[in-house]
Each structure stands twice: as structure tokens, then as C-alpha cells.
Amino acid sequence: MRGALMNTFDFGKTGLKATAVSFGALPVQRCNMDDGIKLLRQAYDGGIRFFDTARAYTDSEEKIGKAFSPSVRQGIYIATKSGGKNKEAVLNDIRKSLSLLKTDYVDLLQAHNITAVPDENDENSIYAGLKEAQRLGYCRFIGVTSHRLDVAKAAIETGLYDTMQFPISYLSAK
């Protein structure tokens, strides 16, 4: 499996090279703190360098923050997601995420499971929050996630986002 981990791909328009196998942190919330930290470190030791989490994943951000020292942080990519429905909520989420993740930036901040493409012309929209977070240096890149194919395609067509994440898992049908 180690060889598969080393295969990389271009991650959206970011210029980042992500490993073919990444760590989606939704399930780590089911572990106690010590087991979650151990699992994250084992993933890192096994070659995984891309870790995806979200504010909605209870304590997963805290576990990631505790699992990786500042020296390891430079060698991994961290993506988190905000379920905020406006600019201020997105900014509040990213500030909380940064505190829990014990870092001053994430590589990717995404609007979580959007059901419609955010209005780029609304100064208080989700999109405005993502752009402000990027301007403030809280994130390097912005993106969206959706479970609806029509919304995912529409977001891509705007050209506004560095990434579009759609749920596909080798391990889980959900």
C-alpha cells in the first residue's frame, strides 16, 4: 500500500501535489483523544500527507492539532470546512479551526456541503467569507464541497474556486 500512497495528483487549481490516499477525518471523531492522535500519527508514518477535516466533525480538528507538532505541520496539507452560511460565520469557523488545529493557516478552506453556489457579488456571502479568510492569510486556497452533482458542476463552472470536493470513498458508501 505504501507505493499507492506515494502516487500524487494535482489537487484542483492549487498547484499542490496530494497523495492518492488521503485521510478524511470524519471517522476519527469516533475515537477517544489518545486513539485518535495515535491513528493520525500512524497515517502520517504510513505516508499520508493530506488531512481533510471540518468544523462539523466534532473534535477531529483538536485531534489533528494535538497529533502534529509544528515541525510536522510544514510537511502536511490540512484542509478544513466551514458550514457557515455567511461571511461572518465562515470567518468565525476558520478562527476556531486554526485554534484547534494549532496552526496559523490551513492549506485549503472549503464551504461545506453547499446546496447552491454562493453569490460572488454578495459582500456578506459564504464566498466573501472564503475570500476574506484567504486575504487574511488564514488559508492558502479556497474551495467548496457538495453532495449534489448539479451544484458541484455549477461551482466548477464559475472558475472562482481552487477545488471542488465531491464525496467518493473507497471504503464507505456514505
mmCIF file with all atom_site columns, C-alpha atoms in Angstrom:
data_model
loop_
_atom_site.group_PDB
_atom_site.id
_atom_site.type_symbol
_atom_site.label_atom_id
_atom_site.label_alt_id
_atom_site.label_comp_id
_atom_site.label_asym_id
_atom_site.label_entity_id
_atom_site.label_seq_id
_atom_site.pdbx_PDB_ins_code
_atom_site.Cartn_x
_atom_site.Cartn_y
_atom_site.Cartn_z
_atom_site.occupancy
_atom_site.B_iso_or_equiv
_atom_site.pdbx_formal_charge
_atom_site.auth_seq_id
_atom_site.auth_comp_id
_atom_site.auth_asym_id
_atom_site.auth_atom_id
_atom_site.pdbx_PDB_model_num
ATOM 1   C CA . MET A 1 1   ? 0.000   0.000  0.000   1.00 0.00 ? 1   MET A CA 1
ATOM 2   C CA . ARG A 1 2   ? 2.902   2.374  0.665   1.00 0.00 ? 2   ARG A CA 1
ATOM 3   C CA . GLY A 1 3   ? 3.538   2.675  -3.098  1.00 0.00 ? 3   GLY A CA 1
ATOM 4   C CA . ALA A 1 4   ? -0.064  3.737  -3.690  1.00 0.00 ? 4   ALA A CA 1
ATOM 5   C CA . LEU A 1 5   ? 0.321   6.452  -1.079  1.00 0.00 ? 5   LEU A CA 1
ATOM 6   C CA . MET A 1 6   ? 3.268   7.912  -2.905  1.00 0.00 ? 6   MET A CA 1
ATOM 7   C CA . ASN A 1 7   ? 1.327   8.362  -6.151  1.00 0.00 ? 7   ASN A CA 1
ATOM 8   C CA . THR A 1 8   ? 0.321   12.005 -6.312  1.00 0.00 ? 8   THR A CA 1
ATOM 9   C CA . PHE A 1 9   ? -2.072  14.105 -8.318  1.00 0.00 ? 9   PHE A CA 1
ATOM 10  C CA . ASP A 1 10  ? -2.579  17.800 -8.954  1.00 0.00 ? 10  ASP A CA 1
ATOM 11  C CA . PHE A 1 11  ? -5.089  18.991 -6.378  1.00 0.00 ? 11  PHE A CA 1
ATOM 12  C CA . GLY A 1 12  ? -7.511  21.256 -8.198  1.00 0.00 ? 12  GLY A CA 1
ATOM 13  C CA . LYS A 1 13  ? -6.008  24.592 -9.204  1.00 0.00 ? 13  LYS A CA 1
ATOM 14  C CA . THR A 1 14  ? -3.834  24.797 -6.091  1.00 0.00 ? 14  THR A CA 1
ATOM 15  C CA . GLY A 1 15  ? -0.572  23.552 -7.531  1.00 0.00 ? 15  GLY A CA 1
ATOM 16  C CA . LEU A 1 16  ? -0.355  21.193 -4.548  1.00 0.00 ? 16  LEU A CA 1
ATOM 17  C CA . LYS A 1 17  ? 0.534   17.548 -5.083  1.00 0.00 ? 17  LYS A CA 1
ATOM 18  C CA . ALA A 1 18  ? -1.743  15.393 -2.949  1.00 0.00 ? 18  ALA A CA 1
ATOM 19  C CA . THR A 1 19  ? -1.178  11.726 -2.247  1.00 0.00 ? 19  THR A CA 1
ATOM 20  C CA . ALA A 1 20  ? -3.610  9.350  -3.925  1.00 0.00 ? 20  ALA A CA 1
ATOM 21  C CA . VAL A 1 21  ? -4.667  8.140  -0.482  1.00 0.00 ? 21  VAL A CA 1
ATOM 22  C CA . SER A 1 22  ? -5.586  10.883 1.957   1.00 0.00 ? 22  SER A CA 1
ATOM 23  C CA . PHE A 1 23  ? -7.024  10.992 5.456   1.00 0.00 ? 23  PHE A CA 1
ATOM 24  C CA . GLY A 1 24  ? -10.653 12.047 5.787   1.00 0.00 ? 24  GLY A CA 1
ATOM 25  C CA . ALA A 1 25  ? -11.051 12.887 9.479   1.00 0.00 ? 25  ALA A CA 1
ATOM 26  C CA . LEU A 1 26  ? -14.806 12.342 9.839   1.00 0.00 ? 26  LEU A CA 1
ATOM 27  C CA . PRO A 1 27  ? -14.357 8.871  11.428  1.00 0.00 ? 27  PRO A CA 1
ATOM 28  C CA . VAL A 1 28  ? -11.598 9.999  13.829  1.00 0.00 ? 28  VAL A CA 1
ATOM 29  C CA . GLN A 1 29  ? -14.281 11.760 15.878  1.00 0.00 ? 29  GLN A CA 1
ATOM 30  C CA . ARG A 1 30  ? -15.455 8.294  16.942  1.00 0.00 ? 30  ARG A CA 1
ATOM 31  C CA . CYS A 1 31  ? -12.114 7.606  18.659  1.00 0.00 ? 31  CYS A CA 1
ATOM 32  C CA . ASN A 1 32  ? -11.145 8.844  22.086  1.00 0.00 ? 32  ASN A CA 1
ATOM 33  C CA . MET A 1 33  ? -8.435  11.532 22.086  1.00 0.00 ? 33  MET A CA 1
ATOM 34  C CA . ASP A 1 34  ? -5.457  9.221  22.615  1.00 0.00 ? 34  ASP A CA 1
ATOM 35  C CA . ASP A 1 35  ? -6.573  6.684  19.994  1.00 0.00 ? 35  ASP A CA 1
ATOM 36  C CA . GLY A 1 36  ? -7.382  9.457  17.512  1.00 0.00 ? 36  GLY A CA 1
ATOM 37  C CA . ILE A 1 37  ? -3.936  11.004 17.907  1.00 0.00 ? 37  ILE A CA 1
ATOM 38  C CA . LYS A 1 38  ? -2.322  7.580  17.540  1.00 0.00 ? 38  LYS A CA 1
ATOM 39  C CA . LEU A 1 39  ? -4.321  6.870  14.376  1.00 0.00 ? 39  LEU A CA 1
ATOM 40  C CA . LEU A 1 40  ? -3.368  10.223 12.834  1.00 0.00 ? 40  LEU A CA 1
ATOM 41  C CA . ARG A 1 41  ? 0.310   9.675  13.595  1.00 0.00 ? 41  ARG A CA 1
ATOM 42  C CA . GLN A 1 42  ? 0.156   6.160  12.128  1.00 0.00 ? 42  GLN A CA 1
ATOM 43  C CA . ALA A 1 43  ? -1.372  7.605  8.956   1.00 0.00 ? 43  ALA A CA 1
ATOM 44  C CA . TYR A 1 44  ? 1.463   10.128 8.775   1.00 0.00 ? 44  TYR A CA 1
ATOM 45  C CA . ASP A 1 45  ? 4.091   7.444  9.442   1.00 0.00 ? 45  ASP A CA 1
ATOM 46  C CA . GLY A 1 46  ? 2.469   5.396  6.658   1.00 0.00 ? 46  GLY A CA 1
ATOM 47  C CA . GLY A 1 47  ? 2.989   8.193  4.138   1.00 0.00 ? 47  GLY A CA 1
ATOM 48  C CA . ILE A 1 48  ? -0.271  10.139 4.186   1.00 0.00 ? 48  ILE A CA 1
ATOM 49  C CA . ARG A 1 49  ? 0.314   13.881 3.891   1.00 0.00 ? 49  ARG A CA 1
ATOM 50  C CA . PHE A 1 50  ? -3.172  15.266 3.174   1.00 0.00 ? 50  PHE A CA 1
ATOM 51  C CA . PHE A 1 51  ? -5.633  15.520 6.065   1.00 0.00 ? 51  PHE A CA 1
ATOM 52  C CA . ASP A 1 52  ? -9.210  16.679 5.497   1.00 0.00 ? 52  ASP A CA 1
ATOM 53  C CA . THR A 1 53  ? -11.451 17.737 8.368   1.00 0.00 ? 53  THR A CA 1
ATOM 54  C CA . ALA A 1 54  ? -14.325 20.127 9.132   1.00 0.00 ? 54  ALA A CA 1
ATOM 55  C CA . ARG A 1 55  ? -15.733 22.211 11.956  1.00 0.00 ? 55  ARG A CA 1
ATOM 56  C CA . ALA A 1 56  ? -18.707 19.830 11.944  1.00 0.00 ? 56  ALA A CA 1
ATOM 57  C CA . TYR A 1 57  ? -16.531 16.789 12.715  1.00 0.00 ? 57  TYR A CA 1
ATOM 58  C CA . THR A 1 58  ? -16.770 17.388 16.486  1.00 0.00 ? 58  THR A CA 1
ATOM 59  C CA . ASP A 1 59  ? -13.246 17.048 17.941  1.00 0.00 ? 59  ASP A CA 1
ATOM 60  C CA . SER A 1 60  ? -11.344 15.950 14.819  1.00 0.00 ? 60  SER A CA 1
ATOM 61  C CA . GLU A 1 61  ? -9.632  19.339 14.418  1.00 0.00 ? 61  GLU A CA 1
ATOM 62  C CA . GLU A 1 62  ? -8.434  19.196 18.013  1.00 0.00 ? 62  GLU A CA 1
ATOM 63  C CA . LYS A 1 63  ? -7.046  15.688 17.479  1.00 0.00 ? 63  LYS A CA 1
ATOM 64  C CA . ILE A 1 64  ? -5.198  16.792 14.337  1.00 0.00 ? 64  ILE A CA 1
ATOM 65  C CA . GLY A 1 65  ? -3.797  19.780 16.227  1.00 0.00 ? 65  GLY A CA 1
ATOM 66  C CA . LYS A 1 66  ? -2.530  17.580 19.025  1.00 0.00 ? 66  LYS A CA 1
ATOM 67  C CA . ALA A 1 67  ? -1.184  14.885 16.679  1.00 0.00 ? 67  ALA A CA 1
ATOM 68  C CA . PHE A 1 68  ? 1.133   17.060 14.640  1.00 0.00 ? 68  PHE A CA 1
ATOM 69  C CA . SER A 1 69  ? 3.917   19.184 16.052  1.00 0.00 ? 69  SER A CA 1
ATOM 70  C CA . PRO A 1 70  ? 4.910   22.411 14.340  1.00 0.00 ? 70  PRO A CA 1
ATOM 71  C CA . SER A 1 71  ? 7.805   20.617 12.624  1.00 0.00 ? 71  SER A CA 1
ATOM 72  C CA . VAL A 1 72  ? 5.431   18.043 11.104  1.00 0.00 ? 72  VAL A CA 1
ATOM 73  C CA . ARG A 1 73  ? 2.910   20.751 10.110  1.00 0.00 ? 73  ARG A CA 1
ATOM 74  C CA . GLN A 1 74  ? 5.233   22.005 7.387   1.00 0.00 ? 74  GLN A CA 1
ATOM 75  C CA . GLY A 1 75  ? 5.215   18.574 5.741   1.00 0.00 ? 75  GLY A CA 1
ATOM 76  C CA . ILE A 1 76  ? 1.456   18.052 5.532   1.00 0.00 ? 76  ILE A CA 1
ATOM 77  C CA . TYR A 1 77  ? -1.551  19.635 3.890   1.00 0.00 ? 77  TYR A CA 1
ATOM 78  C CA . ILE A 1 78  ? -4.560  20.419 6.038   1.00 0.00 ? 78  ILE A CA 1
ATOM 79  C CA . ALA A 1 79  ? -7.992  21.147 4.630   1.00 0.00 ? 79  ALA A CA 1
ATOM 80  C CA . THR A 1 80  ? -10.950 22.132 6.760   1.00 0.00 ? 80  THR A CA 1
ATOM 81  C CA . LYS A 1 81  ? -14.502 23.100 6.000   1.00 0.00 ? 81  LYS A CA 1
ATOM 82  C CA . SER A 1 82  ? -16.955 25.668 7.280   1.00 0.00 ? 82  SER A CA 1
ATOM 83  C CA . GLY A 1 83  ? -20.690 25.161 7.325   1.00 0.00 ? 83  GLY A CA 1
ATOM 84  C CA . GLY A 1 84  ? -21.149 28.894 7.853   1.00 0.00 ? 84  GLY A CA 1
ATOM 85  C CA . LYS A 1 85  ? -23.990 30.449 5.877   1.00 0.00 ? 85  LYS A CA 1
ATOM 86  C CA . ASN A 1 86  ? -22.496 33.948 5.600   1.00 0.00 ? 86  ASN A CA 1
ATOM 87  C CA . LYS A 1 87  ? -19.176 35.795 5.693   1.00 0.00 ? 87  LYS A CA 1
ATOM 88  C CA . GLU A 1 88  ? -19.017 36.298 9.451   1.00 0.00 ? 88  GLU A CA 1
ATOM 89  C CA . ALA A 1 89  ? -19.894 32.681 10.216  1.00 0.00 ? 89  ALA A CA 1
ATOM 90  C CA . VAL A 1 90  ? -17.182 31.432 7.837   1.00 0.00 ? 90  VAL A CA 1
ATOM 91  C CA . LEU A 1 91  ? -14.630 33.729 9.497   1.00 0.00 ? 91  LEU A CA 1
ATOM 92  C CA . ASN A 1 92  ? -15.694 32.625 12.982  1.00 0.00 ? 92  ASN A CA 1
ATOM 93  C CA . ASP A 1 93  ? -15.356 28.984 11.923  1.00 0.00 ? 93  ASP A CA 1
ATOM 94  C CA . ILE A 1 94  ? -11.867 29.379 10.458  1.00 0.00 ? 94  ILE A CA 1
ATOM 95  C CA . ARG A 1 95  ? -10.626 31.232 13.536  1.00 0.00 ? 95  ARG A CA 1
ATOM 96  C CA . LYS A 1 96  ? -11.904 28.412 15.763  1.00 0.00 ? 96  LYS A CA 1
ATOM 97  C CA . SER A 1 97  ? -10.410 25.812 13.402  1.00 0.00 ? 97  SER A CA 1
ATOM 98  C CA . LEU A 1 98  ? -6.990  27.446 13.464  1.00 0.00 ? 98  LEU A CA 1
ATOM 99  C CA . SER A 1 99  ? -7.018  27.476 17.259  1.00 0.00 ? 99  SER A CA 1
ATOM 100 C CA . LEU A 1 100 ? -7.956  23.791 17.500  1.00 0.00 ? 100 LEU A CA 1
ATOM 101 C CA . LEU A 1 101 ? -5.584  22.743 14.706  1.00 0.00 ? 101 LEU A CA 1
ATOM 102 C CA . LYS A 1 102 ? -2.752  24.616 16.450  1.00 0.00 ? 102 LYS A CA 1
ATOM 103 C CA . THR A 1 103 ? -1.687  26.355 13.251  1.00 0.00 ? 103 THR A CA 1
ATOM 104 C CA . ASP A 1 104 ? -1.881  29.851 11.859  1.00 0.00 ? 104 ASP A CA 1
ATOM 105 C CA . TYR A 1 105 ? -3.146  28.749 8.433   1.00 0.00 ? 105 TYR A CA 1
ATOM 106 C CA . VAL A 1 106 ? -4.732  25.848 6.603   1.00 0.00 ? 106 VAL A CA 1
ATOM 107 C CA . ASP A 1 107 ? -3.858  24.920 3.072   1.00 0.00 ? 107 ASP A CA 1
ATOM 108 C CA . LEU A 1 108 ? -7.480  24.759 1.997   1.00 0.00 ? 108 LEU A CA 1
ATOM 109 C CA . LEU A 1 109 ? -10.686 26.228 3.405   1.00 0.00 ? 109 LEU A CA 1
ATOM 110 C CA . GLN A 1 110 ? -13.893 24.946 1.845   1.00 0.00 ? 110 GLN A CA 1
ATOM 111 C CA . ALA A 1 111 ? -17.558 25.817 2.152   1.00 0.00 ? 111 ALA A CA 1
ATOM 112 C CA . HIS A 1 112 ? -19.042 22.575 3.486   1.00 0.00 ? 112 HIS A CA 1
ATOM 113 C CA . ASN A 1 113 ? -21.710 20.699 1.531   1.00 0.00 ? 113 ASN A CA 1
ATOM 114 C CA . ILE A 1 114 ? -23.211 23.642 -0.310  1.00 0.00 ? 114 ILE A CA 1
ATOM 115 C CA . THR A 1 115 ? -26.677 23.192 -1.812  1.00 0.00 ? 115 THR A CA 1
ATOM 116 C CA . ALA A 1 116 ? -26.321 26.211 -4.121  1.00 0.00 ? 116 ALA A CA 1
ATOM 117 C CA . VAL A 1 117 ? -23.334 28.129 -5.471  1.00 0.00 ? 117 VAL A CA 1
ATOM 118 C CA . PRO A 1 118 ? -22.589 31.101 -3.165  1.00 0.00 ? 118 PRO A CA 1
ATOM 119 C CA . ASP A 1 119 ? -23.277 34.547 -4.626  1.00 0.00 ? 119 ASP A CA 1
ATOM 120 C CA . GLU A 1 120 ? -19.942 36.066 -5.565  1.00 0.00 ? 120 GLU A CA 1
ATOM 121 C CA . ASN A 1 121 ? -21.469 39.565 -5.656  1.00 0.00 ? 121 ASN A CA 1
ATOM 122 C CA . ASP A 1 122 ? -22.902 39.492 -2.115  1.00 0.00 ? 122 ASP A CA 1
ATOM 123 C CA . GLU A 1 123 ? -20.421 41.130 0.278   1.00 0.00 ? 123 GLU A CA 1
ATOM 124 C CA . ASN A 1 124 ? -21.796 39.024 3.153   1.00 0.00 ? 124 ASN A CA 1
ATOM 125 C CA . SER A 1 125 ? -21.914 35.687 1.330   1.00 0.00 ? 125 SER A CA 1
ATOM 126 C CA . ILE A 1 126 ? -20.085 32.448 2.021   1.00 0.00 ? 126 ILE A CA 1
ATOM 127 C CA . TYR A 1 127 ? -17.841 33.266 -0.936  1.00 0.00 ? 127 TYR A CA 1
ATOM 128 C CA . ALA A 1 128 ? -16.986 36.660 0.607   1.00 0.00 ? 128 ALA A CA 1
ATOM 129 C CA . GLY A 1 129 ? -16.046 34.858 3.824   1.00 0.00 ? 129 GLY A CA 1
ATOM 130 C CA . LEU A 1 130 ? -13.766 32.435 2.000   1.00 0.00 ? 130 LEU A CA 1
ATOM 131 C CA . LYS A 1 131 ? -12.052 35.271 0.118   1.00 0.00 ? 131 LYS A CA 1
ATOM 132 C CA . GLU A 1 132 ? -11.608 37.309 3.305   1.00 0.00 ? 132 GLU A CA 1
ATOM 133 C CA . ALA A 1 133 ? -10.105 34.314 5.103   1.00 0.00 ? 133 ALA A CA 1
ATOM 134 C CA . GLN A 1 134 ? -7.692  33.941 2.213   1.00 0.00 ? 134 GLN A CA 1
ATOM 135 C CA . ARG A 1 135 ? -6.847  37.668 2.233   1.00 0.00 ? 135 ARG A CA 1
ATOM 136 C CA . LEU A 1 136 ? -6.139  37.471 5.975   1.00 0.00 ? 136 LEU A CA 1
ATOM 137 C CA . GLY A 1 137 ? -3.765  34.531 5.458   1.00 0.00 ? 137 GLY A CA 1
ATOM 138 C CA . TYR A 1 138 ? -5.969  32.031 7.285   1.00 0.00 ? 138 TYR A CA 1
ATOM 139 C CA . CYS A 1 139 ? -5.946  29.776 4.218   1.00 0.00 ? 139 CYS A CA 1
ATOM 140 C CA . ARG A 1 140 ? -3.875  29.420 1.077   1.00 0.00 ? 140 ARG A CA 1
ATOM 141 C CA . PHE A 1 141 ? -6.696  28.208 -1.173  1.00 0.00 ? 141 PHE A CA 1
ATOM 142 C CA . ILE A 1 142 ? -10.495 28.147 -1.194  1.00 0.00 ? 142 ILE A CA 1
ATOM 143 C CA . GLY A 1 143 ? -12.985 25.589 -2.382  1.00 0.00 ? 143 GLY A CA 1
ATOM 144 C CA . VAL A 1 144 ? -16.404 24.084 -1.937  1.00 0.00 ? 144 VAL A CA 1
ATOM 145 C CA . THR A 1 145 ? -17.809 20.646 -1.259  1.00 0.00 ? 145 THR A CA 1
ATOM 146 C CA . SER A 1 146 ? -21.196 19.381 -2.308  1.00 0.00 ? 146 SER A CA 1
ATOM 147 C CA . HIS A 1 147 ? -23.119 16.131 -2.367  1.00 0.00 ? 147 HIS A CA 1
ATOM 148 C CA . ARG A 1 148 ? -25.174 17.339 -5.343  1.00 0.00 ? 148 ARG A CA 1
ATOM 149 C CA . LEU A 1 149 ? -23.663 16.815 -8.774  1.00 0.00 ? 149 LEU A CA 1
ATOM 150 C CA . ASP A 1 150 ? -25.512 19.771 -10.349 1.00 0.00 ? 150 ASP A CA 1
ATOM 151 C CA . VAL A 1 151 ? -24.189 22.141 -7.673  1.00 0.00 ? 151 VAL A CA 1
ATOM 152 C CA . ALA A 1 152 ? -20.676 20.711 -7.953  1.00 0.00 ? 152 ALA A CA 1
ATOM 153 C CA . LYS A 1 153 ? -20.661 21.280 -11.706 1.00 0.00 ? 153 LYS A CA 1
ATOM 154 C CA . ALA A 1 154 ? -22.065 24.799 -11.342 1.00 0.00 ? 154 ALA A CA 1
ATOM 155 C CA . ALA A 1 155 ? -19.367 25.696 -8.784  1.00 0.00 ? 155 ALA A CA 1
ATOM 156 C CA . ILE A 1 156 ? -16.646 24.424 -11.114 1.00 0.00 ? 156 ILE A CA 1
ATOM 157 C CA . GLU A 1 157 ? -18.084 26.428 -13.993 1.00 0.00 ? 157 GLU A CA 1
ATOM 158 C CA . THR A 1 158 ? -17.755 29.698 -12.025 1.00 0.00 ? 158 THR A CA 1
ATOM 159 C CA . GLY A 1 159 ? -13.971 29.348 -12.032 1.00 0.00 ? 159 GLY A CA 1
ATOM 160 C CA . LEU A 1 160 ? -13.914 31.021 -8.600  1.00 0.00 ? 160 LEU A CA 1
ATOM 161 C CA . TYR A 1 161 ? -12.703 28.070 -6.550  1.00 0.00 ? 161 TYR A CA 1
ATOM 162 C CA . ASP A 1 162 ? -9.376  26.291 -6.362  1.00 0.00 ? 162 ASP A CA 1
ATOM 163 C CA . THR A 1 163 ? -11.052 22.986 -5.521  1.00 0.00 ? 163 THR A CA 1
ATOM 164 C CA . MET A 1 164 ? -14.371 21.179 -5.705  1.00 0.00 ? 164 MET A CA 1
ATOM 165 C CA . GLN A 1 165 ? -14.597 18.152 -3.428  1.00 0.00 ? 165 GLN A CA 1
ATOM 166 C CA . PHE A 1 166 ? -17.251 15.558 -4.151  1.00 0.00 ? 166 PHE A CA 1
ATOM 167 C CA . PRO A 1 167 ? -17.761 12.581 -1.789  1.00 0.00 ? 167 PRO A CA 1
ATOM 168 C CA . ILE A 1 168 ? -16.151 9.433  -3.131  1.00 0.00 ? 168 ILE A CA 1
ATOM 169 C CA . SER A 1 169 ? -14.674 6.831  -0.824  1.00 0.00 ? 169 SER A CA 1
ATOM 170 C CA . TYR A 1 170 ? -13.024 3.501  -1.487  1.00 0.00 ? 170 TYR A CA 1
ATOM 171 C CA . LEU A 1 171 ? -14.037 2.394  1.973   1.00 0.00 ? 171 LEU A CA 1
ATOM 172 C CA . SER A 1 172 ? -17.524 3.739  2.536   1.00 0.00 ? 172 SER A CA 1
ATOM 173 C CA . ALA A 1 173 ? -20.695 4.079  0.532   1.00 0.00 ? 173 ALA A CA 1
ATOM 174 C CA . LYS A 1 174 ? -21.692 7.078  2.706   1.00 0.00 ? 174 LYS A CA 1
#
